């Protein structure tokens, strides 16, 4: 399968119009949060009516392919219905950019959103993040590695923090060096061979894949002070095996961080009614971001 096509299909699954939008929001398109190789990096801002004063950053990413046309409010309507302002982030996309070049875009987007939080009516100290597949991977990367900016930076955006305070994501890759089983290398090879451009030229040799795999796998950055994390994953997923979520959650719990896995029996890499699970994400954000206890 064509590499871009396969990545696009992932995004289509995640952005499928599984529900009707209620148009209870205003949308600001193509907000420039940075520039890269002569190209603007953009995000869209969805502001619900009424808003609850909290923001959720949504990764527009499947196979580390990102495009503005895959933004679909129907996918995250449950978040808007709860009053969350949603920032849909489009990052530098593969095949032009690889994962190590994409991750800085996400740090930049979070710093930009935090710096401009007052403009969009959200609490800069209480930001959530979500995504699926590669978007889930980027979400967990921020959960494990988001942090303070450089106080000496000339650009005020770079002085802001890229930390997130809550995470909910779908079927994320977490350990590219132990993919379906211990020792299985998937750094642009094996199961993920169709996504090789996302791993760049360092994936050409086994030695460099071992180094790169450790650098880009969130599981190697787990620590005790991470934000609460929820993962929903299908146990029949062939592209990202559920052991990726299981092992990550176990590692988080062992480190003393809050992490939970919800298994969808018989589900593959995405499912038609996935938008219903966004309600569960909304519950998670309500509890861990807003401090609203779930209904008994």
Coordinates of N, CA and C in Angstrom, one line a residue, residues 55 110 114 123-129 142-143 161-167 226-229 284-285 288-289:
X55 N -8.7 23.8 28.0 CA -8.4 23.5 26.6 C -7.9 22.0 26.5
X110 N 2.2 23.5 21.9 CA 1.8 23.6 23.3 C 2.3 24.9 24.0
X114 N -0.3 27.8 25.4 CA -0.2 28.2 26.7 C 0.1 29.7 26.8
X123 N -7.5 28.0 30.8 CA -6.5 28.0 31.9 C -5.1 27.5 31.3
X124 N -4.1 28.3 31.4 CA -2.8 27.9 30.8 C -2.1 26.8 31.6
X125 N -2.6 26.6 32.9 CA -2.0 25.6 33.7 C -2.8 24.3 33.7
X126 N -3.8 24.2 32.9 CA -4.7 23.0 32.9 C -5.0 22.6 31.5
X127 N -4.0 22.1 30.7 CA -4.2 21.7 29.3 C -4.2 20.2 29.2
X128 N -5.2 19.6 28.5 CA -5.2 18.2 28.2 C -4.7 18.0 26.8
X129 N -4.5 16.7 26.4 CA -4.0 16.4 25.1 C -4.6 15.0 24.7
X142 N 4.4 13.9 24.9 CA 4.3 15.2 25.7 C 4.0 14.8 27.1
X143 N 3.3 13.8 27.4 CA 3.1 13.4 28.8 C 4.3 13.0 29.5
X161 N 6.0 26.7 28.9 CA 6.1 25.3 29.1 C 5.3 24.5 28.1
X162 N 5.8 23.3 27.8 CA 5.1 22.4 26.9 C 4.5 21.2 27.6
X163 N 4.4 21.3 29.0 CA 3.8 20.3 29.8 C 2.3 20.2 29.6
X164 N 1.7 19.0 29.7 CA 0.3 18.8 29.7 C -0.1 18.2 31.1
X165 N -1.4 18.4 31.4 CA -1.9 18.1 32.7 C -2.8 16.9 32.7
X166 N -3.2 16.4 31.5 CA -4.1 15.2 31.4 C -4.0 14.6 30.0
X167 N -4.1 13.3 29.9 CA -3.9 12.7 28.6 C -5.0 11.6 28.4
X226 N 4.1 12.1 36.1 CA 3.4 12.3 34.8 C 1.9 12.7 35.1
X227 N 1.3 13.3 34.1 CA -0.2 13.6 34.2 C -1.0 12.3 34.1
X228 N -2.2 12.3 34.6 CA -3.1 11.1 34.5 C -3.2 10.7 33.0
X229 N -3.1 9.4 32.7 CA -3.2 8.9 31.3 C -4.2 7.8 31.2
X284 N -12.9 11.5 31.5 CA -11.5 11.5 32.1 C -11.0 12.9 32.3
X285 N -11.2 13.8 31.3 CA -10.8 15.1 31.4 C -11.6 15.9 32.5
X288 N -10.0 14.5 35.8 CA -8.6 14.8 36.1 C -8.1 16.1 35.7
X289 N -8.8 16.8 34.9 CA -8.4 18.2 34.5 C -9.2 19.2 35.2

